[in-house]
C-alpha cells in the first residue's frame, strides 16, 4: 500500500511524456515565421513546410499508439522507459540543421508520444484507488498545458524586433548575423524525457500491478480465461470494503487482453465506445480552436499570443477544478455537458466569424462586437474543454478498455487529429484560390459549422453508446456493456 503523496509523484512521472503534445503543437506556432530562414527555404513555402512538420507528429503518434500494447505486455514501466529513450533520440536528430532531419525527429518523437499517450492513462488507472483515479489522470492535461506554455516563454528569446514577413522582399536578410536559438527551442522535450527516464530507472522501479499479477498467476498456474476480474490494487483502507466483499475470479483485475476477447460482443461494444469517444473529441474541433485559433486571425504582433498565453495559463489553473469534478461527478454527465457548451460556443463563433472585421490578416481583439464575442467565446470554449472534456475521456477509456482496446482508440484519435490539422491550410488555400470572393474567416466559418454539428452528434452518440463508469468496478462496467438492453438510457447496474 502506497501513500497518496507517493502515488501523486509516481503519476506525475508516468504522465510526463504528455508534455510533448503541448510542446509539439505550440513550437510550430512560435517558429512559424522563422522556419524558412532556419532551413533555407523560400518564404513562399512557409505554409507548406510548417504544415508538413505539423501533421507528421500526430500521424506518427497514431502508429505509436496502435502498437503500444505490444510493449505494454512486457510491463508498462518498461514501455515508458522505451518511449522516453525514443524521445531523446528524436529530439537529438532535430538538432541537425536540415529539414529532413527536422521531419524525421518530429516523426520519431510522435511515435514515442503515441506509446506514452496509450500507456500512461492505463498505468495511472491501475495504480490509483477509485476516488483518486480522476485526480491522478488530470496530470495528463497538466503536462499538456505546461508543454503549451514552454515555447511561449522561449519565444521571448527570439529576435521578434526584426520578425520577417512573407510579403517582404529579402525575407530572411534581416536575420543574417542574428542568433536564432532554434537548437535551444528544440531542447525542452529532450530534457523532460531525460528526467522521466532517470525517475523510472532509479526511483520508481515497481512495474504496473496488472503485469505483476500476470507473472504471479502464470507462475502459480492460475486460470486466466475469464472475461473480467476484480477491482484495483493500491487500495487505502477506506476503499477496501468493496474488494473484501467481491467474490469475482480469476485474481487478475482486468479482462483477458486478447483479440478474441476484444472481438466478442461485450468487447466490441467497449472498443467502439472508446473509439467513438476519442474520435469525436477531435471531430468537434477542440484542439484546432484552442491551439491554433485559426478562425480569429487576431493581430499576430500582440493580442494573438496574449490569447494563446491566457488559454494555456487557464488550462493549468483549471486542473484542480477538473480533479474535483472527476472525483464527485459522473463521467457521462461531464461529457454531455461539455459537448453541449462546446456547441453553443461554436454556434456563436460561426456567426461572429462571418461578421468579424478583416484587414490585412490582422484582427484587433476588441475592435468590434464580433471580435469581442469571438474572444469571449473562445475563452468559454477553452474553460469548458479543460474542466469537462480534457481529462474525462482519458479516465473513461482507462476504466473501460484493456491495453489493446486503448491502443486502437489512440490510433483512431491521432489519425483523425492529423486529418483535422490540415483544415487551417485548406482554409488558407480556399481564400487564395477564391481571391476576394471568399475571405479567410468566411471559409473558416464553415469549419465552425461542421464542428458544431459534430458536437450535437456527439451528444447523441454518448447518450446511446456510453455506459456510466463512475463508482463501478470493471466487472460491473463489463457486465453493463454485455446487457441486451444496450440502448437503454438508464443504468443497468444498481448502485
Coordinates of C-alpha atoms in Angstrom, one line a residue:
X1 CA 0.0 0.0 0.0
X2 CA 1.4 3.4 -1.0
X3 CA 0.7 6.8 0.5
X4 CA -1.2 9.4 -1.5
X5 CA 1.9 11.6 -1.8
X6 CA 3.9 8.7 -3.3
X7 CA 1.1 7.9 -5.8
X8 CA 0.9 11.6 -6.9
X9 CA 4.7 11.7 -7.5
X10 CA 4.5 8.4 -9.4
X11 CA 1.6 9.6 -11.5
X12 CA 3.4 12.8 -12.3
X13 CA 6.3 10.8 -13.7
X14 CA 4.1 8.4 -15.6
X15 CA 2.2 11.2 -17.4
X16 CA 5.3 13.4 -18.0
X17 CA 5.6 12.2 -21.6
X18 CA 2.4 14.1 -22.5
X19 CA 4.4 17.3 -22.3
X20 CA 5.4 16.5 -25.9
X21 CA 1.9 17.0 -27.1
X22 CA 1.5 20.6 -26.0
X23 CA 5.1 21.5 -26.9
X24 CA 4.9 19.9 -30.4
X25 CA 1.7 21.8 -31.1
X26 CA 2.9 25.2 -30.0
X27 CA 6.5 25.1 -31.2
X28 CA 5.2 25.2 -34.8
X29 CA 3.3 28.4 -34.0
X30 CA 6.3 30.0 -32.3
X31 CA 8.7 29.2 -35.1
X32 CA 6.2 29.8 -38.0
X33 CA 7.9 32.9 -39.3
X34 CA 11.5 31.6 -38.8
X35 CA 11.4 28.1 -40.3
X36 CA 12.3 29.2 -43.8
X37 CA 15.2 31.1 -42.5
X38 CA 16.4 28.3 -40.3
X39 CA 16.3 25.6 -43.1
X40 CA 16.9 27.8 -46.1
X41 CA 13.5 27.6 -47.8
X42 CA 11.9 30.3 -50.0
X43 CA 9.4 32.3 -47.8
X44 CA 6.6 31.4 -50.2
X45 CA 6.8 27.8 -49.0
X46 CA 6.5 28.7 -45.3
X47 CA 2.9 27.5 -45.0
X48 CA 3.6 24.1 -46.6
X49 CA 6.8 23.3 -44.7
X50 CA 5.2 24.1 -41.4
X51 CA 2.1 22.1 -42.3
X52 CA 4.2 19.1 -43.2
X53 CA 6.0 19.3 -39.9
X54 CA 2.7 19.8 -38.1
X55 CA 0.9 16.8 -39.3
X56 CA 3.8 14.3 -39.1
X57 CA 3.6 14.3 -35.3
X58 CA 0.0 13.1 -34.9
X59 CA 0.4 10.6 -37.8
X60 CA 3.4 9.1 -36.1
X61 CA 1.5 9.2 -32.8
X62 CA -1.3 7.1 -34.2
X63 CA 1.3 4.5 -35.2
X64 CA 2.9 4.6 -31.8
X65 CA -0.5 4.4 -30.1
X66 CA -1.5 1.5 -32.3
X67 CA 1.5 -0.7 -31.3
X68 CA 1.7 0.4 -27.7
X69 CA 0.0 -2.8 -26.5
X70 CA 3.0 -4.8 -27.8
X71 CA 5.3 -3.0 -25.3
X72 CA 2.7 -3.0 -22.5
X73 CA 2.6 -6.8 -22.4
X74 CA 6.2 -6.7 -21.1
X75 CA 5.3 -4.1 -18.4
X76 CA 4.1 -0.5 -18.7
X77 CA 7.1 0.9 -16.9
X78 CA 9.4 -0.7 -19.4
X79 CA 7.3 0.7 -22.2
X80 CA 7.6 4.2 -20.8
X81 CA 11.3 3.8 -20.4
X82 CA 11.4 2.9 -24.1
X83 CA 9.2 5.8 -25.1
X84 CA 11.4 8.3 -23.1
X85 CA 14.5 6.8 -24.8
X86 CA 12.9 7.2 -28.3
X87 CA 12.0 10.8 -27.4
X88 CA 15.6 11.6 -26.6
X89 CA 16.7 10.0 -29.9
X90 CA 14.1 12.0 -31.9
X91 CA 15.0 15.3 -30.1
X92 CA 18.7 14.7 -30.8
X93 CA 18.0 14.2 -34.5
X94 CA 16.1 17.5 -34.6
X95 CA 19.3 19.3 -33.5
X96 CA 20.7 18.6 -37.1
X97 CA 20.1 21.8 -39.1
X98 CA 18.3 20.1 -42.0
X99 CA 14.6 20.0 -42.9
X100 CA 14.6 16.2 -43.5
X101 CA 16.2 15.7 -40.0
X102 CA 13.6 18.0 -38.6
X103 CA 10.8 15.9 -40.0
X104 CA 12.4 12.7 -39.0
X105 CA 12.9 13.9 -35.5
X106 CA 9.3 15.0 -35.1
X107 CA 8.2 11.7 -36.5
X108 CA 10.2 9.7 -34.0
X109 CA 9.0 11.9 -31.1
X110 CA 5.5 11.5 -32.3
X111 CA 6.0 7.7 -32.2
X112 CA 7.2 7.9 -28.6
X113 CA 4.3 10.2 -27.7
X114 CA 1.8 7.7 -29.1
X115 CA 3.2 5.0 -26.9
X116 CA 3.0 7.2 -23.9
X117 CA -0.5 8.5 -24.7
X118 CA -1.8 5.0 -24.9
X119 CA 0.0 3.5 -21.9
X120 CA 0.1 6.3 -19.3
X121 CA -3.7 6.6 -18.7
X122 CA -3.9 2.8 -18.3
X123 CA -0.9 2.8 -15.9
X124 CA -2.3 5.6 -13.8
X125 CA -5.7 3.9 -13.7
X126 CA -4.0 0.7 -12.4
X127 CA -2.1 2.3 -9.5
X128 CA -5.0 4.6 -8.4
X129 CA -7.6 4.0 -5.7
X130 CA -11.0 4.6 -7.2
X131 CA -11.5 8.0 -5.6
X132 CA -8.0 9.2 -6.7
X133 CA -8.3 8.0 -10.3
X134 CA -9.7 11.2 -11.7
X135 CA -7.3 13.3 -9.7
X136 CA -4.2 11.5 -10.9
X137 CA -5.4 11.3 -14.5
X138 CA -5.7 15.1 -14.7
X139 CA -1.9 15.2 -14.6
X140 CA -2.0 14.4 -18.3
X141 CA -3.8 17.7 -19.0
X142 CA -1.4 19.5 -16.7
X143 CA 1.6 18.3 -18.7
X144 CA 0.0 19.2 -22.0
X145 CA -0.6 22.8 -20.7
X146 CA 3.0 23.0 -19.4
X147 CA 4.0 22.0 -22.9
X148 CA 1.9 24.7 -24.4
X149 CA 3.4 27.4 -22.2
X150 CA 7.1 26.5 -22.6
X151 CA 7.6 27.6 -26.2
X152 CA 5.8 30.9 -25.4
X153 CA 8.4 31.7 -22.8
X154 CA 11.2 30.7 -25.1
X155 CA 9.7 32.9 -27.7
X156 CA 11.0 35.9 -25.7
X157 CA 14.5 34.9 -26.8
X158 CA 13.7 35.1 -30.5
X159 CA 14.6 38.3 -32.4
X160 CA 11.0 39.4 -32.7
X161 CA 12.0 43.0 -33.2
X162 CA 13.2 42.0 -36.7
X163 CA 10.5 39.5 -37.3
X164 CA 10.2 38.9 -41.1
X165 CA 7.0 38.8 -43.1
X166 CA 6.4 36.7 -46.1
X167 CA 5.5 39.6 -48.3
X168 CA 8.7 41.5 -47.7
X169 CA 11.5 41.2 -50.3
X170 CA 14.6 39.7 -48.8
X171 CA 12.6 37.8 -46.3
X172 CA 15.5 36.3 -44.3
X173 CA 18.0 39.1 -44.8
X174 CA 17.2 40.9 -41.5
X175 CA 18.2 37.7 -39.7
X176 CA 21.6 37.4 -41.2
X177 CA 24.1 37.6 -38.4
X178 CA 21.4 37.2 -35.8
X179 CA 21.4 34.2 -33.4
X180 CA 18.1 32.3 -33.8
X181 CA 18.1 29.9 -30.9
X182 CA 16.5 27.0 -32.8
X183 CA 18.5 24.3 -31.1
X184 CA 17.5 25.7 -27.7
X185 CA 13.9 25.8 -28.9
X186 CA 14.1 22.0 -29.6
X187 CA 15.8 21.1 -26.4
X188 CA 13.0 21.0 -23.7
X189 CA 11.4 17.7 -24.8
X190 CA 14.8 16.1 -24.5
X191 CA 15.2 17.5 -21.0
X192 CA 11.8 16.3 -19.8
X193 CA 12.2 12.8 -21.4
X194 CA 15.6 12.5 -19.7
X195 CA 14.1 13.4 -16.3
X196 CA 11.3 10.8 -16.8
X197 CA 13.9 8.2 -17.9
X198 CA 16.0 8.8 -14.8
X199 CA 13.0 8.7 -12.5
X200 CA 11.7 5.4 -14.0
X201 CA 15.1 3.8 -13.9
X202 CA 16.3 4.8 -10.4
X203 CA 13.3 6.0 -8.3
X204 CA 10.0 4.3 -9.4
X205 CA 11.2 0.8 -10.1
X206 CA 7.9 -1.1 -9.5
X207 CA 6.1 -2.4 -12.5
X208 CA 2.4 -1.9 -13.2
X209 CA 0.3 -4.1 -10.9
X210 CA -1.5 -6.0 -13.7
X211 CA 1.8 -7.1 -15.2
X212 CA 3.0 -8.3 -11.8
X213 CA -0.3 -10.1 -11.2
X214 CA 0.1 -11.7 -14.6
X215 CA 3.5 -13.0 -13.7
X216 CA 2.3 -14.3 -10.3
X217 CA -0.8 -16.0 -11.9
X218 CA 1.4 -17.5 -14.6
X219 CA 3.9 -18.9 -12.1
X220 CA 1.1 -20.3 -9.9
X221 CA -0.8 -21.7 -12.9
X222 CA -3.9 -19.6 -12.3
X223 CA -6.7 -19.9 -14.8
X224 CA -6.9 -16.5 -16.5
X225 CA -9.5 -17.4 -19.1
X226 CA -12.3 -15.3 -17.5
X227 CA -13.8 -12.3 -19.1
X228 CA -13.3 -9.9 -16.2
X229 CA -11.8 -9.6 -12.8
X230 CA -12.0 -7.7 -9.6
X231 CA -11.0 -4.1 -8.7
X232 CA -7.8 -2.2 -8.3
X233 CA -4.9 -2.7 -6.0
X234 CA -3.1 0.0 -4.1
X235 CA -6.3 0.4 -2.1
X236 CA -6.3 2.5 1.1
X237 CA -8.3 1.0 4.0
X238 CA -11.3 3.2 3.3
X239 CA -11.5 1.9 -0.3
X240 CA -11.0 -1.8 0.6
X241 CA -14.6 -2.7 1.7
X242 CA -15.8 -3.5 -1.8
X243 CA -12.8 -5.6 -2.6
X244 CA -13.3 -7.7 0.5
X245 CA -16.9 -8.3 -0.4
X246 CA -16.1 -9.2 -4.0
X247 CA -16.2 -12.9 -5.0
X248 CA -15.1 -12.5 -8.6
X249 CA -12.5 -14.8 -10.1
X250 CA -9.9 -15.1 -11.5
X251 CA -7.5 -13.0 -9.4
X252 CA -6.4 -10.7 -12.3
X253 CA -8.3 -7.4 -12.3
X254 CA -8.9 -6.7 -16.0
X255 CA -10.4 -8.7 -18.8
X256 CA -8.1 -11.1 -20.5
X257 CA -6.3 -8.9 -23.1
X258 CA -6.6 -10.9 -26.3
X259 CA -8.0 -10.1 -29.7
X260 CA -10.5 -12.9 -29.3
X261 CA -12.0 -11.4 -26.1
X262 CA -11.9 -8.0 -27.7
X263 CA -14.0 -9.2 -30.7
X264 CA -16.7 -10.7 -28.5
X265 CA -20.0 -8.7 -28.3
X266 CA -19.1 -7.1 -24.9
X267 CA -15.5 -6.4 -26.0
X268 CA -16.6 -4.8 -29.4
X269 CA -19.1 -2.6 -27.6
X270 CA -16.5 -1.3 -25.2
X271 CA -13.9 -0.8 -28.0
X272 CA -16.4 1.1 -30.2
X273 CA -17.4 3.3 -27.2
X274 CA -13.7 4.1 -26.7
X275 CA -13.0 4.8 -30.4
X276 CA -16.2 6.9 -30.7
X277 CA -15.3 9.0 -27.7
X278 CA -11.7 9.7 -28.6
X279 CA -12.6 10.4 -32.3
X280 CA -15.4 12.9 -31.5
X281 CA -13.0 14.8 -29.3
X282 CA -11.1 15.6 -32.4
X283 CA -14.0 16.0 -34.8
X284 CA -15.6 18.6 -32.5
X285 CA -12.6 20.9 -33.3
X286 CA -11.3 21.2 -29.7
X287 CA -7.6 21.2 -30.4
X288 CA -8.0 23.4 -33.5
X289 CA -9.9 26.1 -31.7
X290 CA -7.7 26.1 -28.7
X291 CA -4.2 25.6 -30.1
X292 CA -4.5 27.4 -33.4
X293 CA -7.4 29.9 -33.1
X294 CA -7.2 29.9 -36.9
X295 CA -10.6 31.5 -37.4
X296 CA -9.9 34.7 -35.5
X297 CA -6.7 35.9 -37.2
X298 CA -6.0 38.1 -34.2
X299 CA -3.2 40.6 -34.6
X300 CA 0.0 38.4 -34.5
X301 CA 2.2 41.2 -33.0
X302 CA 0.5 41.2 -29.6
X303 CA -3.1 40.1 -28.9
X304 CA -2.7 36.8 -30.8
X305 CA -0.1 35.5 -28.4
X306 CA -1.8 37.1 -25.4
X307 CA -4.9 35.0 -26.1
X308 CA -2.8 31.8 -26.5
X309 CA -0.9 32.5 -23.3
X310 CA -4.1 33.2 -21.4
X311 CA -5.7 29.9 -22.6
X312 CA -2.6 27.9 -21.6
X313 CA -2.4 29.5 -18.2
X314 CA -6.1 29.0 -17.6
X315 CA -5.6 25.3 -18.5
X316 CA -3.1 24.9 -15.7
X317 CA -5.2 26.7 -13.1
X318 CA -8.3 24.7 -14.1
X319 CA -6.7 21.3 -13.5
X320 CA -7.7 21.4 -9.8
X321 CA -11.3 22.1 -10.8
X322 CA -11.2 19.2 -13.2
X323 CA -9.8 17.0 -10.4
X324 CA -12.8 17.9 -8.2
X325 CA -15.4 17.3 -10.9
X326 CA -13.9 13.9 -11.8
X327 CA -13.9 12.9 -8.1
X328 CA -17.6 13.7 -7.5
X329 CA -19.3 13.8 -10.9
X330 CA -20.4 11.1 -13.3
X331 CA -18.2 10.7 -16.4
X332 CA -21.1 10.6 -18.8
X333 CA -22.7 13.7 -17.4
X334 CA -19.5 15.7 -17.7
X335 CA -19.1 14.6 -21.3
X336 CA -22.7 15.5 -22.3
X337 CA -22.4 19.0 -20.6
X338 CA -19.1 19.6 -22.2
X339 CA -20.3 18.9 -25.7
X340 CA -23.5 21.0 -25.3
X341 CA -21.5 24.0 -24.1
X342 CA -19.0 23.5 -26.9
X343 CA -21.8 23.5 -29.4
X344 CA -23.1 26.8 -28.0
X345 CA -19.7 28.4 -28.3
X346 CA -19.1 27.2 -31.8
X347 CA -22.5 28.5 -32.9
X348 CA -21.6 32.0 -31.6
X349 CA -18.2 31.8 -33.2
X350 CA -19.7 30.7 -36.5
X351 CA -21.9 33.8 -36.5
X352 CA -19.2 36.1 -35.3
X353 CA -16.6 34.9 -37.8
X354 CA -18.9 35.9 -40.7
X355 CA -19.0 39.5 -39.5
X356 CA -15.6 40.0 -38.0
X357 CA -13.6 42.9 -39.3
X358 CA -10.8 41.9 -41.8
X359 CA -7.8 44.0 -42.6
X360 CA -4.5 42.6 -43.9
X361 CA -4.7 39.3 -42.0
X362 CA -4.9 41.1 -38.6
X363 CA -8.0 41.4 -36.4
X364 CA -7.7 43.6 -33.3
X365 CA -9.2 41.8 -30.3
X366 CA -11.6 44.5 -29.1
X367 CA -12.3 46.5 -32.3
X368 CA -15.9 45.5 -32.6
X369 CA -18.7 43.4 -31.2
X370 CA -18.0 40.3 -33.4
X371 CA -14.3 40.4 -32.3
X372 CA -15.2 40.8 -28.6
X373 CA -17.7 37.9 -28.9
X374 CA -15.1 35.7 -30.6
X375 CA -12.6 36.3 -27.9
X376 CA -15.1 35.7 -25.1
X377 CA -16.5 32.5 -26.5
X378 CA -13.0 31.1 -27.4
X379 CA -12.2 31.6 -23.7
X380 CA -15.5 30.0 -22.6
X381 CA -14.8 27.1 -25.0
X382 CA -11.3 26.7 -23.5
X383 CA -12.6 26.7 -19.9
X384 CA -15.3 24.3 -20.8
X385 CA -12.9 21.9 -22.6
X386 CA -10.4 21.9 -19.7
X387 CA -12.9 21.1 -16.9
X388 CA -15.3 18.8 -18.7
X389 CA -13.6 17.0 -21.6
X390 CA -9.8 17.3 -21.5
X391 CA -9.3 14.6 -18.8
X392 CA -12.7 12.8 -18.7
X393 CA -12.2 10.9 -22.0
X394 CA -8.9 9.5 -20.7
X395 CA -10.5 8.4 -17.4
X396 CA -13.4 6.8 -19.2
X397 CA -11.3 4.9 -21.7
X398 CA -8.9 3.7 -19.0
X399 CA -11.9 2.4 -16.9
X400 CA -13.5 0.6 -19.9
X401 CA -10.7 -0.6 -22.2
X402 CA -7.9 -3.1 -22.0
X403 CA -4.4 -2.3 -23.4
X404 CA -5.3 -3.4 -26.9
X405 CA -8.5 -1.5 -26.8
X406 CA -6.8 1.7 -25.6
X407 CA -4.2 1.2 -28.4
X408 CA -6.9 1.0 -31.1
X409 CA -8.7 4.1 -29.6
X410 CA -5.4 6.0 -29.5
X411 CA -4.7 5.1 -33.1
X412 CA -8.1 6.5 -34.2
X413 CA -7.7 9.6 -32.1
X414 CA -4.4 10.7 -33.6
X415 CA -5.2 9.6 -37.1
X416 CA -8.2 11.9 -37.1
X417 CA -6.1 14.6 -35.4
X418 CA -3.7 14.6 -38.3
X419 CA -6.5 15.0 -40.8
X420 CA -8.2 17.8 -38.8
X421 CA -4.9 19.7 -38.6
X422 CA -5.0 20.1 -42.4
X423 CA -8.1 22.3 -42.1
X424 CA -6.3 25.6 -41.5
X425 CA -4.1 25.1 -44.5
X426 CA -7.2 24.1 -46.5
X427 CA -8.9 27.3 -45.4
X428 CA -5.8 29.4 -46.5
X429 CA -5.8 27.6 -49.8
X430 CA -9.5 28.3 -50.3
X431 CA -9.0 32.0 -49.7
X432 CA -6.0 32.0 -52.0
X433 CA -7.9 30.4 -54.9
X434 CA -11.1 32.4 -54.4
X435 CA -9.3 35.7 -54.0
X436 CA -11.7 38.5 -53.0
X437 CA -14.8 36.3 -53.4
X438 CA -14.2 34.2 -50.2
X439 CA -12.3 35.7 -47.3
X440 CA -10.3 33.7 -44.9
X441 CA -12.7 34.0 -42.0
X442 CA -15.7 33.1 -44.2
X443 CA -14.1 29.8 -45.2
X444 CA -13.4 29.0 -41.5
X445 CA -16.9 29.8 -40.6
X446 CA -17.8 26.6 -42.5
X447 CA -15.5 24.6 -40.2
X448 CA -17.2 26.1 -37.1
X449 CA -20.5 25.0 -38.6
X450 CA -19.1 21.5 -39.1
X451 CA -17.6 21.3 -35.6
X452 CA -20.8 22.4 -34.1
X453 CA -22.7 19.7 -35.9
X454 CA -20.3 17.1 -34.6
X455 CA -20.9 18.3 -31.1
X456 CA -24.6 17.7 -31.5
X457 CA -23.9 14.3 -33.0
X458 CA -21.5 13.6 -30.1
X459 CA -24.2 14.3 -27.6
X460 CA -26.5 11.6 -29.0
X461 CA -23.7 9.1 -29.6
X462 CA -22.6 9.5 -26.0
X463 CA -26.2 9.1 -24.8
X464 CA -26.6 5.9 -26.7
X465 CA -23.2 4.2 -26.8
X466 CA -21.5 5.0 -23.5
X467 CA -22.3 3.4 -20.1
X468 CA -21.7 5.2 -16.9
X469 CA -18.5 4.0 -15.2
X470 CA -18.4 6.3 -12.1
X471 CA -18.3 4.2 -8.9
X472 CA -18.4 0.9 -10.7
X473 CA -15.9 -2.0 -10.7
X474 CA -14.5 -3.2 -14.0
X475 CA -16.7 -6.3 -13.6
X476 CA -19.9 -4.1 -13.4
X477 CA -18.8 -2.0 -16.3
X478 CA -18.1 -5.1 -18.4
X479 CA -21.5 -6.5 -17.5
X480 CA -23.2 -3.3 -18.4
X481 CA -21.8 -3.4 -21.9
X482 CA -22.9 -7.0 -22.2
X483 CA -26.6 -6.4 -21.4
X484 CA -29.2 -6.9 -24.0
X485 CA -30.9 -3.5 -23.3
X486 CA -27.7 -1.8 -24.6
X487 CA -29.6 1.2 -25.9
X488 CA -31.3 1.9 -22.7
X489 CA -30.5 5.3 -21.3
X490 CA -30.8 4.1 -17.7
X491 CA -28.0 2.5 -15.8
X492 CA -28.3 -1.3 -15.9
X493 CA -26.2 -1.8 -12.7
X494 CA -27.9 -0.9 -9.4
X495 CA -25.9 1.4 -7.2

